[in-house]
PDB file of C-alpha atoms in Angstrom:
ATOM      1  CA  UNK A   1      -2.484  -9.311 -12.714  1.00 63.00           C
ATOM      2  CA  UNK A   2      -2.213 -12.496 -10.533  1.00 72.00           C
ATOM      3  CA  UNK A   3      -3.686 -12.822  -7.649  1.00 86.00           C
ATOM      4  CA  UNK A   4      -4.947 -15.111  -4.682  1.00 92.00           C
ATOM      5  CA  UNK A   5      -8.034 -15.626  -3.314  1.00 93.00           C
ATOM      6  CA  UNK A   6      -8.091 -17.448   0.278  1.00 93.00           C
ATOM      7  CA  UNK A   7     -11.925 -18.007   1.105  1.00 85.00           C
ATOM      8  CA  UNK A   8     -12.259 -18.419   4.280  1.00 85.00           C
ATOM      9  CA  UNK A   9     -11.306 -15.843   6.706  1.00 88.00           C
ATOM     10  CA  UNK A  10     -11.651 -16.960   9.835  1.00 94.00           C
ATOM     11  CA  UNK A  11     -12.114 -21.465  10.884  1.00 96.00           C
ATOM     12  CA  UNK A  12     -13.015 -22.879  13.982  1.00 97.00           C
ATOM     13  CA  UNK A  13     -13.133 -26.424  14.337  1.00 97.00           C
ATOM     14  CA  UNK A  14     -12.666 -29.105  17.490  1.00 97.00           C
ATOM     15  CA  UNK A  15      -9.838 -31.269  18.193  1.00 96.00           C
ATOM     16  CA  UNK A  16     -10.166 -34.159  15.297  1.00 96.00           C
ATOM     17  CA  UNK A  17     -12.232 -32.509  12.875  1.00 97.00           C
ATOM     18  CA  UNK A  18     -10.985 -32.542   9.260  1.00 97.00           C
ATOM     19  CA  UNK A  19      -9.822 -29.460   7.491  1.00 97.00           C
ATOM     20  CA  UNK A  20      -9.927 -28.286   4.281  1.00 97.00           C
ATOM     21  CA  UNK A  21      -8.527 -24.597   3.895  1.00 97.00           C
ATOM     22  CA  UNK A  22      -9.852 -23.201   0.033  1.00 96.00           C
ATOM     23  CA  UNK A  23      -6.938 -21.475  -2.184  1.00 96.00           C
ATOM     24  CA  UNK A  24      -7.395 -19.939  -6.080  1.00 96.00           C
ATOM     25  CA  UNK A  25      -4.915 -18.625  -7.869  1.00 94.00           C
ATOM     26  CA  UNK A  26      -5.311 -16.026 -11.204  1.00 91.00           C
ATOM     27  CA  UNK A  27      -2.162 -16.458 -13.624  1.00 84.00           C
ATOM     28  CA  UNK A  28      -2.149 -17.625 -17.166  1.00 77.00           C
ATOM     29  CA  UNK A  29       1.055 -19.526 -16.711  1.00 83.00           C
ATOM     30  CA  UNK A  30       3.578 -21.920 -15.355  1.00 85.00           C
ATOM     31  CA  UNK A  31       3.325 -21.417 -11.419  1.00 88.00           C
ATOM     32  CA  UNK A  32       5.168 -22.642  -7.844  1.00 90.00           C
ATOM     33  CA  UNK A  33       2.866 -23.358  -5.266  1.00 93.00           C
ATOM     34  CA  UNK A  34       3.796 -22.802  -1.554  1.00 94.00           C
ATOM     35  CA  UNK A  35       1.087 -22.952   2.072  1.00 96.00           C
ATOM     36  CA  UNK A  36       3.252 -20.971   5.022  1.00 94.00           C
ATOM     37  CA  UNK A  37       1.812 -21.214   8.089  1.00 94.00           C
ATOM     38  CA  UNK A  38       2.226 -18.490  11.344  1.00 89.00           C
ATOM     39  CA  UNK A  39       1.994 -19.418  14.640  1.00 89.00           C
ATOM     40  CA  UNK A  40       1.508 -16.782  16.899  1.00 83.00           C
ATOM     41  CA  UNK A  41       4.210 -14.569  17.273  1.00 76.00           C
ATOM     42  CA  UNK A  42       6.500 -16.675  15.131  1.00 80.00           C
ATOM     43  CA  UNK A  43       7.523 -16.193  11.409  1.00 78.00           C
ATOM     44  CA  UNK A  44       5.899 -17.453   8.632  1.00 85.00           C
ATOM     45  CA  UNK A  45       7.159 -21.615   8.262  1.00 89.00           C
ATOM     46  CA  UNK A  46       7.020 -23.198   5.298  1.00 90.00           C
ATOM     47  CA  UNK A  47       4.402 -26.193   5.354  1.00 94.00           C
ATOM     48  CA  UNK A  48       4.216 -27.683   2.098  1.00 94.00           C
ATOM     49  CA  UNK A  49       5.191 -26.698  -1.514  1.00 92.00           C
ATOM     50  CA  UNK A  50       4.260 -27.947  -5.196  1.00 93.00           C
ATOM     51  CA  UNK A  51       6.674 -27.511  -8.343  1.00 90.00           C
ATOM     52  CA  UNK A  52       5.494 -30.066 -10.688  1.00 88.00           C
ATOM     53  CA  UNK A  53       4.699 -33.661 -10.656  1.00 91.00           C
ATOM     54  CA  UNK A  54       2.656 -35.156  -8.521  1.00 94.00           C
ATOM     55  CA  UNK A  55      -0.444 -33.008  -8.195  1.00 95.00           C
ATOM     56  CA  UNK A  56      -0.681 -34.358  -4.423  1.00 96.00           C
ATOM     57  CA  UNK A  57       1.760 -32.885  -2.526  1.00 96.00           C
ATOM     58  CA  UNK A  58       2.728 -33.745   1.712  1.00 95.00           C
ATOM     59  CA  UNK A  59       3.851 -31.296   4.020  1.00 93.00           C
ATOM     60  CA  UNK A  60       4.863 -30.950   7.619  1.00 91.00           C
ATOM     61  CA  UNK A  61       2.972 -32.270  10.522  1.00 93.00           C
ATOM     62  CA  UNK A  62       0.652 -33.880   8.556  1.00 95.00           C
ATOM     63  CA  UNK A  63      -0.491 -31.115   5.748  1.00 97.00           C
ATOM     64  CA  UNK A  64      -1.150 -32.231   2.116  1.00 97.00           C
ATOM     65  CA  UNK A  65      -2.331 -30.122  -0.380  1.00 97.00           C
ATOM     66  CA  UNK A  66      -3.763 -30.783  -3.439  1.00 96.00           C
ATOM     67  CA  UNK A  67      -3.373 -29.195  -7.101  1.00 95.00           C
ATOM     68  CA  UNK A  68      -6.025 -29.265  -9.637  1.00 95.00           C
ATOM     69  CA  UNK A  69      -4.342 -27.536 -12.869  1.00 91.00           C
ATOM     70  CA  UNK A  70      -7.985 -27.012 -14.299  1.00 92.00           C
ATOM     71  CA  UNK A  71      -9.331 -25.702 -11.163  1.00 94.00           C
ATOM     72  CA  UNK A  72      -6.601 -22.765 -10.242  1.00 94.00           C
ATOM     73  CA  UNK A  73      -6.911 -24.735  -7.043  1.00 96.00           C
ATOM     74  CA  UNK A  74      -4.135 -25.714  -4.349  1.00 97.00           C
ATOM     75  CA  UNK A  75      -6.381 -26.608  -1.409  1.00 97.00           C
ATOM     76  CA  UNK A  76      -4.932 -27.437   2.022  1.00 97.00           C
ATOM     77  CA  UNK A  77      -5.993 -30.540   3.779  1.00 97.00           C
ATOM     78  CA  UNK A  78      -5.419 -32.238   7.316  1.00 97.00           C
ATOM     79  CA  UNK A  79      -7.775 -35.076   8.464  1.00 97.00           C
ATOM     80  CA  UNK A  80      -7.886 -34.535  12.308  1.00 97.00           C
ATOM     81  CA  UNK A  81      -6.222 -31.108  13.069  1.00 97.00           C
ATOM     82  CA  UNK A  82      -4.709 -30.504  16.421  1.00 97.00           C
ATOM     83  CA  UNK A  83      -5.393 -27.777  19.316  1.00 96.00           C
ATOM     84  CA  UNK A  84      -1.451 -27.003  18.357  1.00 95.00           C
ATOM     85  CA  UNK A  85      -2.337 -26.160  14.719  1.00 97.00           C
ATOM     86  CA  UNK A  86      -4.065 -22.972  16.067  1.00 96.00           C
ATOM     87  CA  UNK A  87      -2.448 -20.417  13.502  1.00 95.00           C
ATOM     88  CA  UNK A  88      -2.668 -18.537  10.299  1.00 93.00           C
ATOM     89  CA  UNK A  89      -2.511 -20.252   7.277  1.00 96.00           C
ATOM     90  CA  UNK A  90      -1.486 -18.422   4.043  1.00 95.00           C
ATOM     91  CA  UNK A  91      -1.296 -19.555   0.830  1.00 95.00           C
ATOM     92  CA  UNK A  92       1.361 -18.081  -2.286  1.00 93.00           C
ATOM     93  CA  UNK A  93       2.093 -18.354  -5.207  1.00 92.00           C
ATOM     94  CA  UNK A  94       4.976 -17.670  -7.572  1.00 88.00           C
ATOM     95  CA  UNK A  95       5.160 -17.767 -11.204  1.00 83.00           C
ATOM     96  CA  UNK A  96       7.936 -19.900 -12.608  1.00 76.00           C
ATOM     97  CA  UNK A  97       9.564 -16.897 -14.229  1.00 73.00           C
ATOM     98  CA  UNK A  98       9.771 -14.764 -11.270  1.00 70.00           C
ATOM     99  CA  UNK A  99      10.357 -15.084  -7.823  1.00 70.00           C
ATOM    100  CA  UNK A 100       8.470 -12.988  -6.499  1.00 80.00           C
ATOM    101  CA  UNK A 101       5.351 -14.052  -4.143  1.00 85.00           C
ATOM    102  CA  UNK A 102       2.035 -13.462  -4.651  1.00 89.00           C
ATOM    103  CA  UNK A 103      -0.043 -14.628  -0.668  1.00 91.00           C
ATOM    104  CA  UNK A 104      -3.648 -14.652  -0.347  1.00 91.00           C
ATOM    105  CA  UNK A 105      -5.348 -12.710   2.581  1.00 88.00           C
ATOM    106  CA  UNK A 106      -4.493 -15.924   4.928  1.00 91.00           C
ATOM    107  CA  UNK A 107      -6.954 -18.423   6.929  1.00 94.00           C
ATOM    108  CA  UNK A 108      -6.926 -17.749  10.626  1.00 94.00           C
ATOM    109  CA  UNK A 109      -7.960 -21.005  12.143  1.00 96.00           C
ATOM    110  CA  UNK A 110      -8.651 -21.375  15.874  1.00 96.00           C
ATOM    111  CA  UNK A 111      -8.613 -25.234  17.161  1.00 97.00           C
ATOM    112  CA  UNK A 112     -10.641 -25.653  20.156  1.00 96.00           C
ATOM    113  CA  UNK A 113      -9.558 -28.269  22.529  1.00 91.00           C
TER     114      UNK A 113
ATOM    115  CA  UNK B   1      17.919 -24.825  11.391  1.00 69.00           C
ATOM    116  CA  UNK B   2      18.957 -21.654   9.974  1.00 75.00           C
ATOM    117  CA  UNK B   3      17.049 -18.815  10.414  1.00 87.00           C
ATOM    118  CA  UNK B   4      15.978 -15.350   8.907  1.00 92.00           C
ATOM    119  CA  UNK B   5      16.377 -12.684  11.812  1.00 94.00           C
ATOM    120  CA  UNK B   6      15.011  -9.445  11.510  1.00 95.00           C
ATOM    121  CA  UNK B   7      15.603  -6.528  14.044  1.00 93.00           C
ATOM    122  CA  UNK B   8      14.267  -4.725  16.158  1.00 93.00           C
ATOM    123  CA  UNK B   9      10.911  -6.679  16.497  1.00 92.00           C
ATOM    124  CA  UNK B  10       8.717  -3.375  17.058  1.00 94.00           C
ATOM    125  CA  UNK B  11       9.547   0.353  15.498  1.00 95.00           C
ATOM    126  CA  UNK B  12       7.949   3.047  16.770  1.00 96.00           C
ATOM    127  CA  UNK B  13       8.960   6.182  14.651  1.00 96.00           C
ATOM    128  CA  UNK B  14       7.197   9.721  14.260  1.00 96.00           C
ATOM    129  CA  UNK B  15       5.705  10.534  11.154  1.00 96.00           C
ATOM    130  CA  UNK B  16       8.134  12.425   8.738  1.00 96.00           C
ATOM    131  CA  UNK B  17      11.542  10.150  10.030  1.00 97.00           C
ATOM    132  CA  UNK B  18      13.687   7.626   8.394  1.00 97.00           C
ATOM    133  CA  UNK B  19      13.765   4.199   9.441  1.00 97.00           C
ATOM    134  CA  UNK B  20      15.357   1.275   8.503  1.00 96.00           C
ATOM    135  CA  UNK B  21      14.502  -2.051   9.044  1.00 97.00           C
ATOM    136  CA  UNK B  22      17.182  -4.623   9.629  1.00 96.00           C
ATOM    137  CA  UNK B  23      17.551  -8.558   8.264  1.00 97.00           C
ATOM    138  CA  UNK B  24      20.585 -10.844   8.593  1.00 96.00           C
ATOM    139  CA  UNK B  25      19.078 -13.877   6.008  1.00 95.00           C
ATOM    140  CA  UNK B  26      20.636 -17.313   5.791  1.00 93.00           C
ATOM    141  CA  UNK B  27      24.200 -16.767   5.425  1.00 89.00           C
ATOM    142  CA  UNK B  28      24.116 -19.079   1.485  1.00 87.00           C
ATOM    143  CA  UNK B  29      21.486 -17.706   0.511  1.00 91.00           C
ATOM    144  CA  UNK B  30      21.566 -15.478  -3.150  1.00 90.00           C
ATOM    145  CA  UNK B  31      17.968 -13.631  -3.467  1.00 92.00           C
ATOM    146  CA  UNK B  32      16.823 -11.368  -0.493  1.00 94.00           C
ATOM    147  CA  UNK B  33      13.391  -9.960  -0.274  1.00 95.00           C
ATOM    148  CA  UNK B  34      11.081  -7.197   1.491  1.00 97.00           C
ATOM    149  CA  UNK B  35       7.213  -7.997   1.795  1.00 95.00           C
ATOM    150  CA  UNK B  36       4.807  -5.555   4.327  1.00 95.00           C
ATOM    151  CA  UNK B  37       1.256  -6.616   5.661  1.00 91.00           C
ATOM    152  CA  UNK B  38      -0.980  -3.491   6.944  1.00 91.00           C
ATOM    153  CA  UNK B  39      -2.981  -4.698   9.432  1.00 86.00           C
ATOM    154  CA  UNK B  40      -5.942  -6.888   8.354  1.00 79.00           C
ATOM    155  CA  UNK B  41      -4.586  -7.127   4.558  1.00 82.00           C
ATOM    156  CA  UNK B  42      -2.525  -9.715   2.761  1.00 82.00           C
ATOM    157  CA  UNK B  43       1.070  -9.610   3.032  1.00 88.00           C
ATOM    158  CA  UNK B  44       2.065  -7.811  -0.469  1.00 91.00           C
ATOM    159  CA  UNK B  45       5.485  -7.786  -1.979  1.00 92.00           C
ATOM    160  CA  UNK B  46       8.232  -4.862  -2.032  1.00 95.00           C
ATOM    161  CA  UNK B  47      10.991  -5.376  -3.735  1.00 95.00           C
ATOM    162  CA  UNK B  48      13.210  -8.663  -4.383  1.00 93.00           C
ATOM    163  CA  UNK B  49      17.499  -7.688  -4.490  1.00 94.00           C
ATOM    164  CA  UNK B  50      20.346  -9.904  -6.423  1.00 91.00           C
ATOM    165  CA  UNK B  51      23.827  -9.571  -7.244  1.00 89.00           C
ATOM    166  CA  UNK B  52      23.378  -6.596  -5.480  1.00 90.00           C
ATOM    167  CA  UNK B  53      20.903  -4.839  -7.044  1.00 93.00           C
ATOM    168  CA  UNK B  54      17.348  -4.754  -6.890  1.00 94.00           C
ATOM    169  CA  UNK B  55      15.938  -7.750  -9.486  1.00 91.00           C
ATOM    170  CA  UNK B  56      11.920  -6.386  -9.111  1.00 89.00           C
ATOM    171  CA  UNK B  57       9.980  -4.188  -7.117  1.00 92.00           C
ATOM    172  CA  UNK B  58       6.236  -3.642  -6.861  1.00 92.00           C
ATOM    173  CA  UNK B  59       4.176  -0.327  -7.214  1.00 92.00           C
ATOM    174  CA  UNK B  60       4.637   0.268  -3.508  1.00 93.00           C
ATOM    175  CA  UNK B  61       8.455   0.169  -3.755  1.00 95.00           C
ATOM    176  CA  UNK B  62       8.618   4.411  -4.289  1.00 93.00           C
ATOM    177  CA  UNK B  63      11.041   6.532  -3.688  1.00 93.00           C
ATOM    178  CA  UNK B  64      10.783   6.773  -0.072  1.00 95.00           C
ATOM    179  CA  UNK B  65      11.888   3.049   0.069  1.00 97.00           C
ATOM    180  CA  UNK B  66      15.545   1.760  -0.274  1.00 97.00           C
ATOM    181  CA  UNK B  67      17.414  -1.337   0.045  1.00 97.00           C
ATOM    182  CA  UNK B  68      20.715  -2.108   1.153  1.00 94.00           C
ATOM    183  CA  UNK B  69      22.909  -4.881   1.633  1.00 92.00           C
ATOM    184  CA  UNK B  70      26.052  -3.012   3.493  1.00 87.00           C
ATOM    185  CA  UNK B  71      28.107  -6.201   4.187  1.00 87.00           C
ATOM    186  CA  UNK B  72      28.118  -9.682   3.882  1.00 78.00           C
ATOM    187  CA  UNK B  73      25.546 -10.538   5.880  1.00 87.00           C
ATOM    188  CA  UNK B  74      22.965  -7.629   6.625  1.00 93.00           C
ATOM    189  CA  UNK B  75      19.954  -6.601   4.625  1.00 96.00           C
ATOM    190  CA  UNK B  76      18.250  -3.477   5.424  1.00 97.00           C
ATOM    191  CA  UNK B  77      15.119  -1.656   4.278  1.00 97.00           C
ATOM    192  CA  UNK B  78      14.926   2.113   4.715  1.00 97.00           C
ATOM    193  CA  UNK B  79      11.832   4.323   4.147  1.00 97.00           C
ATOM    194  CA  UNK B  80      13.203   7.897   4.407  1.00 95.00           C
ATOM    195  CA  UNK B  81      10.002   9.749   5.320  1.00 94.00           C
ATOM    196  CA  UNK B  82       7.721   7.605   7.282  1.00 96.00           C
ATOM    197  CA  UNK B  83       3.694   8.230   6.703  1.00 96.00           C
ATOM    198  CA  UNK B  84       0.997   6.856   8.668  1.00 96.00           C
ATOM    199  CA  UNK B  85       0.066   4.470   6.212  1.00 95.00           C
ATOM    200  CA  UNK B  86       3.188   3.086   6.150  1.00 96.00           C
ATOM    201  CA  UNK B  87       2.519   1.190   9.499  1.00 97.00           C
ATOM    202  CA  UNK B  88       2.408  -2.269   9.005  1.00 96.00           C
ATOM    203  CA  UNK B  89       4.253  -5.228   9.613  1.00 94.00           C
ATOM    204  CA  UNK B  90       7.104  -5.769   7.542  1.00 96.00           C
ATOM    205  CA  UNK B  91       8.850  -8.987   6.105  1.00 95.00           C
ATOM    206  CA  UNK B  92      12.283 -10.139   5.443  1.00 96.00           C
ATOM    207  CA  UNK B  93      12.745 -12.861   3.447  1.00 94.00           C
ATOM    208  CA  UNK B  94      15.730 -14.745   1.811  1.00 93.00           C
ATOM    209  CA  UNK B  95      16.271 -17.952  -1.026  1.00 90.00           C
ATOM    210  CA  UNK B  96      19.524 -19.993  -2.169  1.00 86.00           C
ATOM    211  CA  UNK B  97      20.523 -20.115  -5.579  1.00 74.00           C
ATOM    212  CA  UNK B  98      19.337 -22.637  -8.477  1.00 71.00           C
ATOM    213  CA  UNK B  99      16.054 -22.947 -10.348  1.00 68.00           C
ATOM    214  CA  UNK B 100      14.399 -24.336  -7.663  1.00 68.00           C
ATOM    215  CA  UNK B 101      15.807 -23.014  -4.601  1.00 64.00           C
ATOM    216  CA  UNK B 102      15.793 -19.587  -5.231  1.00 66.00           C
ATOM    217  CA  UNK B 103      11.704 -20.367  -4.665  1.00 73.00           C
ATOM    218  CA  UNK B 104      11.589 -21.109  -1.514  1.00 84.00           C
ATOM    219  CA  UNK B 105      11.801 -18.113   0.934  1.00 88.00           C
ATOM    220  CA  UNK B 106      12.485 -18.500   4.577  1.00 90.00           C
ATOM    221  CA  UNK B 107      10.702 -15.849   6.474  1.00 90.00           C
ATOM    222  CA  UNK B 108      11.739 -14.192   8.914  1.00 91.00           C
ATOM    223  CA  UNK B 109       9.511 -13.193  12.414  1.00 88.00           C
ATOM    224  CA  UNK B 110       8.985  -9.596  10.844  1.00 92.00           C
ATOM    225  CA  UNK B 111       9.216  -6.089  12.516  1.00 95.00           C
ATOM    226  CA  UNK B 112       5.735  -4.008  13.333  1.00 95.00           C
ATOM    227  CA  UNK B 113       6.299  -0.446  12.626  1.00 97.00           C
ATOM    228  CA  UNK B 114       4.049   2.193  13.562  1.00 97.00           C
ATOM    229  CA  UNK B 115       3.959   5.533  12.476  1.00 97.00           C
ATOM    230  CA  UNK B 116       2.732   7.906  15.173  1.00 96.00           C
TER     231      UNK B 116
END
């Protein structure tokens, strides 16, 4: 069954640091890539989403994320995050033959002023 | 920008009721969608609805659960006998058309339900 493994649970970093958010995915196949982010009380946004191509993908507000085929790997990057990027970040999945979505446990990360 | 609205924001039902959950997705969009996260767990997929019919549905999906879509614009979830477990937050979501399209899902903000 596919599944998606988000390893860090909880991130606290200060104003500037550089983050890197850790996302594995299980399926055999052909998949869509997607990071949705929630700020509190607000619905899950769409950040940044791979198809195929270019293995580096840019998002909103400064997000990239990067997929390594050989790796099951679609890590989330942001060199100097922002006390505004406070929120939960989840990562999903979807295979290409289906639409359904298949989201990690989510990141909670905390940016301290 | 259009947006996935889902109503009312928080349910509070007695155990053994029927609720149901109301979405209004964005009005072009084709593929309409139900995902839940119990507190503390990953958000987990219910069922996905085309043409107006249900196109999958996960393990979860029993037969308490139904899905509508009574008009043009409405999507609702209903869960005919609630049960404490199924408190959680639950998710509307909604996709256009085309190969690529009908990947991305706009979220909407949810609706918490509890189960008293």
């Amino acid at each position: 069954a596919q599944s998606v493994s988000q390893h860090n649970h909880h991130v606290i970093l200060s104003e500037a640091a550089s983050l890197e958010l850790g996302c594995n995915y299980s399926y055999g196949g052909t998949v869509n890539l997607f990071w949705y982010v929630q700020y509190p009380g607000q619905h899950l946004q769409l950040l940044l989403k791979y198809f195929s191509g270019d293995p580096l993908v840019k998002g909103i507000k400064g997000f990239e994320a990067e997929f390594i085929k050989s790796k099951f790997s679609f890590n989330l990057r942001k060199p100097s995050v922002q006390w505004s990027d406070t929120a939960e970040y989840f990562c999903a999945v979807t295979p290409n033959t289906g639409n359904q979505f298949y989201f990690g446990t989510g990141t909670s990360l905390t940016v301290i002023p | 920008e259009p947006e996935v609205t889902q109503t009312p924001s928080h349910q509070v039902t007695q155990m053994g009721q029927e609720v149901i959950l109301r979405c209004v997705p964005i009005s072009n969009h084709l593929y309409f969608y139900w995902y839940r996260q119990i507190l503390g767990q990953k958000v987990e997929f219910l069922v996905s609805f085309y043409n107006n019919e249900i196109s999958e549905k996960s393990e979860i999906f029993d037969d308490q659960f139904s899905v509508e879509r009574p008009d043009g614009s409405n999507f609702t979830l209903k869960i005919r006998s609630t049960k404490l477990e199924d408190s959680a937050m639950y998710f509307c979501a909604s996709s256009g058309g085309g190969a690529r399209a009908k990947n991305i899902q706009y979220f909407g903000a949810g609706t918490r339900l509890s189960v008293l």
